[in-house]
Amino acid sequence: MTNSIHKTCGGHAPYTRRHFLFGAASAGLLSVHADAEITTSRPAVSLRKTARACIFVNLNGGASHLDTFDPKDGPWNPAGVALDQHPGGLVLSKLLFPKLSTLTGELLVLRSCASWEAAHERGQFYMQTAHTQNPALAGETPHIGAVIGHEKGAGNVMPPFLSFNQTNLQGATFLGGSYMPMMPVANRAGITTLTHPFFGAQSEQRFEERFRLLQDLDAPIRANPYNEIMGAYAGYYARAKSMMYNAAVDAIFKFTVDDENRYGATTLGRSLIVARNAIRANNGTVFINATQGGWDTHADQFNRGVATQNYTLSRDLDLAAGSLIEDLRASGDLAHTLVVIMGEFGRTPGPLNSRGGRDHYRPVMSVALAGGGVRGGRTIGITDSTGAAITSPQWKGDRPIYPEDITATIYSALGIDWTKGINDTPSYRRFYYINGAVEGRYTPVEEVFG
Amino acid sequence: MRLLLAFAAAAILPAADPNCPRYPAAARTETQESIDLDREFQALSKGPRIRSAAASIRAAEARGIIDQLLFGKMAADGVAPAPRTTDTEFLRRIYLDLTGRIPTPEQAERFLNSSVENNREALVDELLASPAYADQFALFFNNKLKITRAHESVSTPGRDVFYAFLRDMVASDRSYDAWVRELLTAAGEVDTVPGTQFFTRWMDVAGPIQDSWDDITDKITTTFLGYKTECVSCHNGRAHLEKINLHLTTRTRREFWEMSAFLSRMAYVRWSDDPIGFRPRIILVDRDYGTYSGSVPPTNPGNRPARLGAVVTPRYFTSDAEPRSGEWRRDLADMVTRDRQFAKATVNHFWDYFFGHGIVDPPDAWDLNRVDPKMALPPDWPTQNSYPELLERLADSFAANQFRLRPLIRQIVLSQAYQLSARYEGQWRPGYVKYFARHETRRLSAEQLYDSMITATQTEQPMSLGSTGRVVRYANQLPDPTEPVTDFRVIDFLNALGRGNWLTIDRSSEPTILGLLYQMNDGQNVNRSLGASNANVGIRNRVHEVDAMGLSDEETIQRLFLATLTRRATDAEMALVLERRSGPRYQWLSDLQWALLNKLDFTFNY
């Protein structure tokens, strides 16, 4: 048994995984090589810096690539699926994605992606953090949104990281409270607690006076909190208050019935309306996660008798994401807003399973991108006729595109050096934004950019 | 080359993931932070030091084993203890810990003005006999067992039956080992037999039966024996857990199966002619034949890697004991409750509740190779057990008291160690938390915050529960987080303050912007502090009441402080409040009430 697993430096994910897969002996053989690579100097990175913000649509459950962005002709398709060939190699079902079918000029589909994981929680963790799920390190593995917030700063009135409808979200961990996601529920009335409307016209002034009394009464205990937990809590009052009575903030969370009809009166639809508003307001939010649940379609994919199936999932995604792209384009914000639509893994290829569904599938998945410097109307990657294997990766890496590469692409688009690491962690282990990036094992998919 | 190996691996692996599919739960078993704290404590225990005079005095005065051992070690290691709590500090803390809410001003005055000697002891006994104690500790257990009807296999009647059983066990102070045995051996219809709901709440609904046995076995070892076995339910400890748990690193998946095998004669019989809802009705039965086999249906292999070669008969995880009869679940229940670890883990769970940190910490992640002072440790691993002798003595008295909870709780809260202040004089070091040198300050739970708010403002209102129409007044009486289903405003409050749902969302007391916006601006909360009685609440609230008492402004302010913060205003606070008065009295009183309800020393248990 080698000592490989006891090393404490970063840059571990690929070889730890190999150790895990093959046992100690192989890791021993590989560890010497890995060591040498970790000490090489960082390559010069060139950042695209084409985007100001990122909207990440999380297809929770693992969306089938064959039933979303990489459909194939085959007997497994539902009747009337209407697969259209679009310029640039894009194929989309007009039945399932009527709105996105009119926006293919903005869409770029990466069809040669793969996942490291086939279990939901591990897959979601990987996609949210670009790191493998390691119980010993999870407490120091922040969400991508928190890293982006940390890089871009949190000085503005809106929190840098918004998240909708996600329960198993990795937080900011050691990066600290300012980069924790704010997790509102999107609805038309907005956030009702942004004002203190109990005293008519005098409300705002009355609140100011009360709040001043509260701060002054609490001043001694805030100066000398009983412990760190109390001290951390104290810092949130001012942050909460700074969002109050701010028309710009209030407007972000409110929307009209018209908007709701266009985006769909669904959780995803409403979340993306607020995402659009936050982007347009441009007052601090730089990463928005919007999760659409239900994609874990092991059964009844095309059974309209079931409440959640691919017809409803596709319709909801189509309306919401399509309207989002339309609106961002109309306001001129699409050019600097990177939209990523991604699940945690693909689903089994070819025919449906015995329950009319598809199961988890690691080797192939699709990711759709739009905006933020991405040149749309194209595809990257080709899979075989049943969606079982990548026949041509079609990018410089010449291998499947992994979550690390997607994350590197997002970082590069936002002008963030994806090879960076942070030393100042509680364990003193260096936290690399992407393990293996320094060595060049993972890179942005440069081909997506114009 | 490296990439080729990775691809080769991808081709060999089956579609089901061989890695741990239940990561977030497993990850919390042991984090680096916890091990680092153990390390710091160990260094403090070994380093050169000057005896602490303050601790020596306490040790000399010590009357119980808790104080003797805690202050003795603090004295020897040069760690000064915090001062003793004042009466108001103790009063607030003990009410919150034992009943889940602050005292009313009448209750507070009764204690503070009492000239009875040993009035703290009298108060503890009074609270332990109260119905609120039973509510609070039924919730304590349910926070671990999480029997909620939000889970598809727990019906509303089933949940109610379980809750009633839990509360009854706590209220009657039945021997803990006896009712744990009853729970673990419960059989029959899940809608009517208490305890069976544990086996449906923790079953794997869609998967093969082995996943249910394995999940429930992990839940049993975690809750009743203090150690998670989830990791070794999927793979051997070796080559996986070296950085996480020394003991489990030496254990194998086969050994886990042998423990899980005690459940392998248990079966769920389902039928679905349920006319009310979609939930299947389930009967839990025990066969007198069969054993643990790894054979699963090919169409439903479940969440875990293939159980190759698994045909095992039961062996207890830490003693290799085999069943004495054909009734394996009954034998398991006996072995678990007779296991010394059962007593130690339980005592440690309660210690963690009262002190905010276990003697072994985290209390559900024991590393059995790091808690025995006689067992040698590898050079880079610290002990996990800060007071081994204390743990033994507490386990002894727990057993000597027939595993009853009231004597255990009484022993803990009457110690001087529990009654230390949260204020530390001198330089605090993180490792001191393991000495219990000061009381740990923690935010009130969502239920404690709600219950304290309505008590402070005298705005308790009836809440109807689910389909039973049963009515309660306090959040710690709610049988699960789907309640009170008839009042979304209370649900919103409790959820915004981090109650969680016992299913997919963990309980949290972390500050959030939304939570604070809620606390400050939600209509229901603000109404509680308004100066006029209002229809939402239906009764005169505290501001209205004290305003109408016809006292001076100073006395009125003191009354509000006592009702909300369980203490008098300091001179500086009084001066500040008097200075800020403007407008009619009920108006500035309601501003003061609002401010007090949002203060840090209202929001925290210290």
mmCIF file of N, CA, C and O in Angstrom, chain A residues 5-6 18 20-21 33 117-118 121-122 133 135 138 182-184 193 195-196 198 206-207 210 212-214 216-218 222 224 226-227 230 233 236-237 240 244 362 400, chain B residues 2 5 7 9-10 13 15 17 19-24 240 243 423 438 441 443 511 514 516-517 519-521 523 526 576 580 587 590-591 594-595 598-600 604 606:
data_model
loop_
_atom_site.group_PDB
_atom_site.id
_atom_site.type_symbol
_atom_site.label_atom_id
_atom_site.label_comp_id
_atom_site.label_asym_id
_atom_site.label_seq_id
_atom_site.Cartn_x
_atom_site.Cartn_y
_atom_site.Cartn_z
ATOM 1 N N ILE A 5 -2.126 8.204 -0.897
ATOM 2 C CA ILE A 5 -3.370 8.856 -0.484
ATOM 3 C C ILE A 5 -3.149 9.809 0.679
ATOM 4 O O ILE A 5 -4.016 10.576 1.035
ATOM 5 N N HIS A 6 -1.980 9.801 1.267
ATOM 6 C CA HIS A 6 -1.752 10.683 2.403
ATOM 7 C C HIS A 6 -1.183 12.034 2.009
ATOM 8 O O HIS A 6 -0.952 12.876 2.838
ATOM 9 N N ARG A 18 -8.050 7.648 -10.057
ATOM 10 C CA ARG A 18 -7.448 6.437 -10.591
ATOM 11 C C ARG A 18 -7.102 5.470 -9.476
ATOM 12 O O ARG A 18 -7.272 4.276 -9.605
ATOM 13 N N PHE A 20 -8.675 5.210 -6.770
ATOM 14 C CA PHE A 20 -9.957 4.689 -6.349
ATOM 15 C C PHE A 20 -10.417 3.575 -7.285
ATOM 16 O O PHE A 20 -10.965 2.579 -6.880
ATOM 17 N N LEU A 21 -10.185 3.776 -8.584
ATOM 18 C CA LEU A 21 -10.670 2.811 -9.543
ATOM 19 C C LEU A 21 -9.823 1.549 -9.572
ATOM 20 O O LEU A 21 -10.336 0.462 -9.708
ATOM 21 N N HIS A 33 4.817 10.281 -11.329
ATOM 22 C CA HIS A 33 4.630 11.181 -12.461
ATOM 23 C C HIS A 33 3.819 12.393 -12.027
ATOM 24 O O HIS A 33 4.124 13.522 -12.343
ATOM 25 N N GLU A 117 -19.452 11.102 -12.959
ATOM 26 C CA GLU A 117 -20.283 10.444 -11.951
ATOM 27 C C GLU A 117 -21.565 9.893 -12.559
ATOM 28 O O GLU A 117 -22.069 10.406 -13.546
ATOM 29 N N ALA A 118 -22.110 8.879 -11.923
ATOM 30 C CA ALA A 118 -23.408 8.363 -12.338
ATOM 31 C C ALA A 118 -24.398 8.342 -11.182
ATOM 32 O O ALA A 118 -25.475 7.770 -11.308
ATOM 33 N N GLU A 121 -26.089 12.729 -6.273
ATOM 34 C CA GLU A 121 -25.469 13.680 -5.366
ATOM 35 C C GLU A 121 -24.030 13.937 -5.765
ATOM 36 O O GLU A 121 -23.569 15.074 -5.760
ATOM 37 N N ARG A 122 -23.318 12.880 -6.141
ATOM 38 C CA ARG A 122 -21.930 13.067 -6.565
ATOM 39 C C ARG A 122 -21.874 13.872 -7.860
ATOM 40 O O ARG A 122 -21.017 14.724 -8.043
ATOM 41 N N GLN A 133 -16.255 14.707 -5.222
ATOM 42 C CA GLN A 133 -16.822 14.730 -3.886
ATOM 43 C C GLN A 133 -15.944 13.910 -2.966
ATOM 44 O O GLN A 133 -15.942 12.700 -3.029
ATOM 45 N N PRO A 135 -15.261 13.393 1.049
ATOM 46 C CA PRO A 135 -15.787 13.778 2.358
ATOM 47 C C PRO A 135 -14.794 14.585 3.180
ATOM 48 O O PRO A 135 -15.181 15.459 3.932
ATOM 49 N N ALA A 138 -14.900 18.250 1.492
ATOM 50 C CA ALA A 138 -16.134 18.918 1.097
ATOM 51 C C ALA A 138 -16.332 20.238 1.800
ATOM 52 O O ALA A 138 -16.855 21.189 1.218
ATOM 53 N N MET A 182 -27.812 33.713 -2.139
ATOM 54 C CA MET A 182 -29.113 34.129 -1.633
ATOM 55 C C MET A 182 -30.138 33.285 -2.372
ATOM 56 O O MET A 182 -30.074 33.187 -3.594
ATOM 57 N N MET A 183 -31.070 32.697 -1.648
ATOM 58 C CA MET A 183 -31.934 31.694 -2.281
ATOM 59 C C MET A 183 -33.402 32.063 -2.153
ATOM 60 O O MET A 183 -34.137 31.443 -1.399
ATOM 61 N N PRO A 184 -33.845 33.070 -2.882
ATOM 62 C CA PRO A 184 -35.248 33.463 -2.775
ATOM 63 C C PRO A 184 -36.140 32.513 -3.570
ATOM 64 O O PRO A 184 -35.651 31.744 -4.387
ATOM 65 N N THR A 193 -40.542 41.019 2.093
ATOM 66 C CA THR A 193 -39.876 41.520 3.296
ATOM 67 C C THR A 193 -38.794 42.540 2.980
ATOM 68 O O THR A 193 -37.952 42.823 3.826
ATOM 69 N N THR A 195 -39.491 45.594 2.496
ATOM 70 C CA THR A 195 -39.923 46.863 3.094
ATOM 71 C C THR A 195 -40.562 46.565 4.446
ATOM 72 O O THR A 195 -40.775 45.414 4.814
ATOM 73 N N HIS A 196 -40.868 47.623 5.170
ATOM 74 C CA HIS A 196 -41.434 47.500 6.516
ATOM 75 C C HIS A 196 -42.740 48.282 6.514
ATOM 76 O O HIS A 196 -42.870 49.301 7.181
ATOM 77 N N PHE A 198 -45.717 48.951 7.616
ATOM 78 C CA PHE A 198 -46.768 48.845 8.631
ATOM 79 C C PHE A 198 -47.263 50.190 9.140
ATOM 80 O O PHE A 198 -48.125 50.243 10.000
ATOM 81 N N ARG A 206 -39.919 55.269 10.002
ATOM 82 C CA ARG A 206 -40.129 54.548 11.253
ATOM 83 C C ARG A 206 -39.177 53.374 11.350
ATOM 84 O O ARG A 206 -38.600 53.100 12.401
ATOM 85 N N PHE A 207 -38.963 52.686 10.226
ATOM 86 C CA PHE A 207 -38.038 51.560 10.235
ATOM 87 C C PHE A 207 -36.622 52.030 10.528
ATOM 88 O O PHE A 207 -35.893 51.400 11.301
ATOM 89 N N ARG A 210 -36.299 52.549 14.202
ATOM 90 C CA ARG A 210 -36.271 51.282 14.946
ATOM 91 C C ARG A 210 -34.932 50.594 14.780
ATOM 92 O O ARG A 210 -34.365 50.047 15.723
ATOM 93 N N ARG A 212 -32.125 51.878 14.056
ATOM 94 C CA ARG A 212 -31.072 52.603 14.771
ATOM 95 C C ARG A 212 -31.107 52.246 16.251
ATOM 96 O O ARG A 212 -30.075 52.049 16.876
ATOM 97 N N LEU A 213 -32.295 52.157 16.784
ATOM 98 C CA LEU A 213 -32.426 51.761 18.195
ATOM 99 C C LEU A 213 -31.852 50.362 18.395
ATOM 100 O O LEU A 213 -31.105 50.108 19.352
ATOM 101 N N LEU A 214 -32.188 49.457 17.484
ATOM 102 C CA LEU A 214 -31.688 48.083 17.576
ATOM 103 C C LEU A 214 -30.164 48.056 17.542
ATOM 104 O O LEU A 214 -29.513 47.420 18.377
ATOM 105 N N ASP A 216 -28.069 50.423 18.212
ATOM 106 C CA ASP A 216 -27.465 51.074 19.377
ATOM 107 C C ASP A 216 -27.593 50.206 20.622
ATOM 108 O O ASP A 216 -26.672 50.109 21.428
ATOM 109 N N LEU A 217 -28.725 49.550 20.772
ATOM 110 C CA LEU A 217 -28.875 48.653 21.921
ATOM 111 C C LEU A 217 -27.919 47.462 21.804
ATOM 112 O O LEU A 217 -27.426 46.941 22.796
ATOM 113 N N ASP A 218 -27.690 47.036 20.576
ATOM 114 C CA ASP A 218 -26.832 45.865 20.369
ATOM 115 C C ASP A 218 -25.350 46.208 20.294
ATOM 116 O O ASP A 218 -24.519 45.306 20.215
ATOM 117 N N ARG A 222 -22.282 43.604 20.007
ATOM 118 C CA ARG A 222 -21.646 43.426 18.706
ATOM 119 C C ARG A 222 -20.146 43.704 18.788
ATOM 120 O O ARG A 222 -19.346 43.080 18.091
ATOM 121 N N ASN A 224 -18.400 43.012 21.306
ATOM 122 C CA ASN A 224 -17.818 41.958 22.126
ATOM 123 C C ASN A 224 -18.701 40.724 22.102
ATOM 124 O O ASN A 224 -19.274 40.344 23.118
ATOM 125 N N TYR A 226 -20.252 36.986 22.166
ATOM 126 C CA TYR A 226 -19.879 35.865 23.023
ATOM 127 C C TYR A 226 -19.011 34.852 22.291
ATOM 128 O O TYR A 226 -18.173 34.204 22.907
ATOM 129 N N ASN A 227 -19.256 34.662 21.006
ATOM 130 C CA ASN A 227 -18.378 33.798 20.222
ATOM 131 C C ASN A 227 -18.465 34.182 18.751
ATOM 132 O O ASN A 227 -19.178 35.110 18.377
ATOM 133 N N MET A 230 -21.947 34.232 16.975
ATOM 134 C CA MET A 230 -22.735 35.421 17.223
ATOM 135 C C MET A 230 -22.169 36.591 16.423
ATOM 136 O O MET A 230 -22.913 37.391 15.867
ATOM 137 N N TYR A 233 -23.290 36.351 12.804
ATOM 138 C CA TYR A 233 -24.708 36.671 12.680
ATOM 139 C C TYR A 233 -24.908 38.182 12.670
ATOM 140 O O TYR A 233 -25.699 38.719 11.900
ATOM 141 N N TYR A 236 -24.953 40.286 9.445
ATOM 142 C CA TYR A 236 -25.992 40.148 8.432
ATOM 143 C C TYR A 236 -27.084 41.198 8.513
ATOM 144 O O TYR A 236 -27.814 41.413 7.545
ATOM 145 N N TYR A 237 -27.234 41.840 9.669
ATOM 146 C CA TYR A 237 -28.317 42.819 9.781
ATOM 147 C C TYR A 237 -28.137 43.951 8.790
ATOM 148 O O TYR A 237 -29.073 44.342 8.098
ATOM 149 N N ALA A 240 -28.766 42.776 5.231
ATOM 150 C CA ALA A 240 -30.195 42.639 4.934
ATOM 151 C C ALA A 240 -30.807 44.020 4.743
ATOM 152 O O ALA A 240 -31.559 44.254 3.804
ATOM 153 N N MET A 244 -33.084 46.753 1.572
ATOM 154 C CA MET A 244 -34.440 47.273 1.767
ATOM 155 C C MET A 244 -34.602 48.661 1.177
ATOM 156 O O MET A 244 -33.651 49.422 1.077
ATOM 157 N N ARG A 362 -22.904 7.806 -17.824
ATOM 158 C CA ARG A 362 -21.768 8.712 -17.661
ATOM 159 C C ARG A 362 -21.059 9.116 -18.949
ATOM 160 O O ARG A 362 -20.645 10.257 -19.091
ATOM 161 N N PRO A 400 -13.374 13.584 -24.296
ATOM 162 C CA PRO A 400 -14.655 14.125 -23.821
ATOM 163 C C PRO A 400 -14.442 15.425 -23.049
ATOM 164 O O PRO A 400 -13.414 15.626 -22.404
ATOM 165 N N ARG B 2 -2.410 8.421 -19.138
ATOM 166 C CA ARG B 2 -3.288 8.596 -17.988
ATOM 167 C C ARG B 2 -4.741 8.635 -18.429
ATOM 168 O O ARG B 2 -5.612 8.033 -17.838
ATOM 169 N N LEU B 5 -6.103 5.256 -19.409
ATOM 170 C CA LEU B 5 -6.483 4.441 -18.254
ATOM 171 C C LEU B 5 -7.856 4.860 -17.756
ATOM 172 O O LEU B 5 -8.682 4.051 -17.405
ATOM 173 N N PHE B 7 -10.204 6.209 -19.500
ATOM 174 C CA PHE B 7 -11.239 5.735 -20.429
ATOM 175 C C PHE B 7 -11.490 4.252 -20.254
ATOM 176 O O PHE B 7 -12.619 3.792 -20.293
ATOM 177 N N ALA B 9 -11.155 2.631 -17.606
ATOM 178 C CA ALA B 9 -11.960 2.464 -16.391
ATOM 179 C C ALA B 9 -13.422 2.713 -16.703
ATOM 180 O O ALA B 9 -14.299 2.000 -16.257
ATOM 181 N N ALA B 10 -13.652 3.760 -17.503
ATOM 182 C CA ALA B 10 -15.038 4.118 -17.800
ATOM 183 C C ALA B 10 -15.727 2.974 -18.509
ATOM 184 O O ALA B 10 -16.905 2.728 -18.347
ATOM 185 N N LEU B 13 -16.559 0.027 -15.863
ATOM 186 C CA LEU B 13 -17.509 0.249 -14.780
ATOM 187 C C LEU B 13 -18.935 0.019 -15.253
ATOM 188 O O LEU B 13 -19.299 0.376 -16.352
ATOM 189 N N ALA B 15 -23.104 0.623 -15.243
ATOM 190 C CA ALA B 15 -23.826 1.887 -15.323
ATOM 191 C C ALA B 15 -24.091 2.471 -13.937
ATOM 192 O O ALA B 15 -24.007 3.660 -13.737
ATOM 193 N N ASP B 17 -23.303 3.677 -10.335
ATOM 194 C CA ASP B 17 -22.043 4.233 -9.866
ATOM 195 C C ASP B 17 -21.473 3.435 -8.707
ATOM 196 O O ASP B 17 -22.146 3.183 -7.725
ATOM 197 N N ASN B 19 -19.279 4.450 -6.713
ATOM 198 C CA ASN B 19 -18.873 5.331 -5.631
ATOM 199 C C ASN B 19 -20.041 5.545 -4.673
ATOM 200 O O ASN B 19 -21.160 5.201 -4.944
ATOM 201 N N CYS B 20 -19.750 6.173 -3.577
ATOM 202 C CA CYS B 20 -20.775 6.377 -2.560
ATOM 203 C C CYS B 20 -21.884 7.288 -3.089
ATOM 204 O O CYS B 20 -21.630 8.420 -3.423
ATOM 205 N N PRO B 21 -23.102 6.829 -3.192
ATOM 206 C CA PRO B 21 -24.172 7.654 -3.746
ATOM 207 C C PRO B 21 -24.823 8.557 -2.716
ATOM 208 O O PRO B 21 -25.698 9.306 -3.031
ATOM 209 N N ARG B 22 -24.415 8.480 -1.482
ATOM 210 C CA ARG B 22 -25.121 9.264 -0.469
ATOM 211 C C ARG B 22 -24.178 10.234 0.184
ATOM 212 O O ARG B 22 -24.185 10.453 1.364
ATOM 213 N N TYR B 23 -23.376 10.835 -0.617
ATOM 214 C CA TYR B 23 -22.286 11.656 -0.140
ATOM 215 C C TYR B 23 -22.618 12.720 0.900
ATOM 216 O O TYR B 23 -21.929 12.800 1.906
ATOM 217 N N PRO B 24 -23.593 13.608 0.677
ATOM 218 C CA PRO B 24 -23.685 14.702 1.649
ATOM 219 C C PRO B 24 -23.828 14.197 3.074
ATOM 220 O O PRO B 24 -23.218 14.739 3.979
ATOM 221 N N HIS B 240 -10.207 3.776 1.389
ATOM 222 C CA HIS B 240 -11.238 4.820 1.269
ATOM 223 C C HIS B 240 -11.263 5.746 2.468
ATOM 224 O O HIS B 240 -11.471 6.938 2.336
ATOM 225 N N LYS B 243 -8.407 8.781 5.782
ATOM 226 C CA LYS B 243 -8.363 10.159 6.301
ATOM 227 C C LYS B 243 -9.603 10.510 7.098
ATOM 228 O O LYS B 243 -9.748 11.638 7.559
ATOM 229 N N ARG B 423 -19.714 33.935 28.785
ATOM 230 C CA ARG B 423 -18.711 35.003 28.730
ATOM 231 C C ARG B 423 -17.397 34.451 29.221
ATOM 232 O O ARG B 423 -17.331 33.929 30.330
ATOM 233 N N ARG B 438 -16.175 27.258 28.799
ATOM 234 C CA ARG B 438 -17.250 28.244 28.854
ATOM 235 C C ARG B 438 -18.471 27.595 28.226
ATOM 236 O O ARG B 438 -18.362 26.558 27.559
ATOM 237 N N THR B 441 -22.276 29.504 22.962
ATOM 238 C CA THR B 441 -23.402 30.315 22.500
ATOM 239 C C THR B 441 -23.873 29.792 21.150
ATOM 240 O O THR B 441 -23.071 29.617 20.249
ATOM 241 N N ARG B 443 -27.303 29.886 18.216
ATOM 242 C CA ARG B 443 -28.563 30.523 17.876
ATOM 243 C C ARG B 443 -29.706 29.629 18.331
ATOM 244 O O ARG B 443 -29.605 28.393 18.299
ATOM 245 N N PRO B 511 -26.875 32.327 9.595
ATOM 246 C CA PRO B 511 -27.590 33.552 9.215
ATOM 247 C C PRO B 511 -27.775 33.619 7.695
ATOM 248 O O PRO B 511 -26.892 33.205 6.956
ATOM 249 N N LEU B 514 -32.208 36.463 3.699
ATOM 250 C CA LEU B 514 -33.655 36.291 3.673
ATOM 251 C C LEU B 514 -34.207 36.024 5.058
ATOM 252 O O LEU B 514 -35.272 36.540 5.418
ATOM 253 N N LEU B 516 -33.058 37.064 7.896
ATOM 254 C CA LEU B 516 -33.077 38.314 8.673
ATOM 255 C C LEU B 516 -34.136 39.268 8.171
ATOM 256 O O LEU B 516 -34.804 39.935 8.963
ATOM 257 N N LEU B 517 -34.300 39.349 6.838
ATOM 258 C CA LEU B 517 -35.374 40.185 6.302
ATOM 259 C C LEU B 517 -36.711 39.714 6.871
ATOM 260 O O LEU B 517 -37.566 40.509 7.242
ATOM 261 N N GLN B 519 -37.220 38.035 9.730
ATOM 262 C CA GLN B 519 -37.319 38.318 11.156
ATOM 263 C C GLN B 519 -37.692 39.777 11.384
ATOM 264 O O GLN B 519 -38.473 40.092 12.274
ATOM 265 N N MET B 520 -37.135 40.669 10.591
ATOM 266 C CA MET B 520 -37.353 42.100 10.808
ATOM 267 C C MET B 520 -38.659 42.614 10.198
ATOM 268 O O MET B 520 -39.243 43.550 10.728
ATOM 269 N N ASN B 521 -39.074 42.029 9.074
ATOM 270 C CA ASN B 521 -40.127 42.666 8.285
ATOM 271 C C ASN B 521 -41.377 41.833 8.042
ATOM 272 O O ASN B 521 -42.329 42.339 7.449
ATOM 273 N N GLY B 523 -44.879 40.389 8.288
ATOM 274 C CA GLY B 523 -46.059 40.986 8.896
ATOM 275 C C GLY B 523 -46.451 40.342 10.212
ATOM 276 O O GLY B 523 -46.738 41.012 11.204
ATOM 277 N N VAL B 526 -43.999 41.410 12.933
ATOM 278 C CA VAL B 526 -44.110 42.817 13.303
ATOM 279 C C VAL B 526 -45.406 43.059 14.077
ATOM 280 O O VAL B 526 -45.437 43.808 15.042
ATOM 281 N N LEU B 576 -30.573 55.080 27.080
ATOM 282 C CA LEU B 576 -30.754 55.138 25.624
ATOM 283 C C LEU B 576 -32.229 55.099 25.253
ATOM 284 O O LEU B 576 -32.719 55.891 24.447
ATOM 285 N N ARG B 580 -34.708 58.044 23.483
ATOM 286 C CA ARG B 580 -35.288 57.888 22.147
ATOM 287 C C ARG B 580 -36.809 57.973 22.142
ATOM 288 O O ARG B 580 -37.434 57.873 21.099
ATOM 289 N N GLN B 587 -46.512 53.720 20.955
ATOM 290 C CA GLN B 587 -45.740 53.717 19.712
ATOM 291 C C GLN B 587 -44.267 53.442 19.998
ATOM 292 O O GLN B 587 -43.668 52.562 19.385
ATOM 293 N N SER B 590 -43.703 49.937 21.141
ATOM 294 C CA SER B 590 -43.707 48.892 20.120
ATOM 295 C C SER B 590 -42.389 48.911 19.340
ATOM 296 O O SER B 590 -41.900 47.864 18.913
ATOM 297 N N ASP B 591 -41.783 50.113 19.198
ATOM 298 C CA ASP B 591 -40.461 50.163 18.579
ATOM 299 C C ASP B 591 -39.455 49.404 19.450
ATOM 300 O O ASP B 591 -38.616 48.652 18.950
ATOM 301 N N TRP B 594 -39.995 45.659 19.153
ATOM 302 C CA TRP B 594 -39.444 45.179 17.887
ATOM 303 C C TRP B 594 -37.935 45.047 17.982
ATOM 304 O O TRP B 594 -37.354 44.035 17.563
ATOM 305 N N ALA B 595 -37.307 46.071 18.544
ATOM 306 C CA ALA B 595 -35.843 46.033 18.640
ATOM 307 C C ALA B 595 -35.390 44.884 19.530
ATOM 308 O O ALA B 595 -34.463 44.144 19.204
ATOM 309 N N ASN B 598 -35.328 41.535 17.958
ATOM 310 C CA ASN B 598 -34.312 41.324 16.932
ATOM 311 C C ASN B 598 -32.896 41.389 17.491
ATOM 312 O O ASN B 598 -31.934 41.219 16.750
ATOM 313 N N LYS B 599 -32.799 41.604 18.779
ATOM 314 C CA LYS B 599 -31.470 41.719 19.382
ATOM 315 C C LYS B 599 -30.752 40.380 19.382
ATOM 316 O O LYS B 599 -31.345 39.319 19.437
ATOM 317 N N LEU B 600 -29.423 40.474 19.372
ATOM 318 C CA LEU B 600 -28.613 39.260 19.385
ATOM 319 C C LEU B 600 -28.849 38.461 20.659
ATOM 320 O O LEU B 600 -28.896 37.223 20.615
ATOM 321 N N PHE B 604 -30.049 34.425 20.499
ATOM 322 C CA PHE B 604 -29.090 33.391 20.841
ATOM 323 C C PHE B 604 -29.352 32.797 22.219
ATOM 324 O O PHE B 604 -29.861 33.458 23.124
ATOM 325 N N TYR B 606 -27.341 31.579 25.290
ATOM 326 C CA TYR B 606 -25.969 31.763 25.758
ATOM 327 C C TYR B 606 -25.797 31.368 27.216
ATOM 328 O O TYR B 606 -26.770 31.254 27.942
#
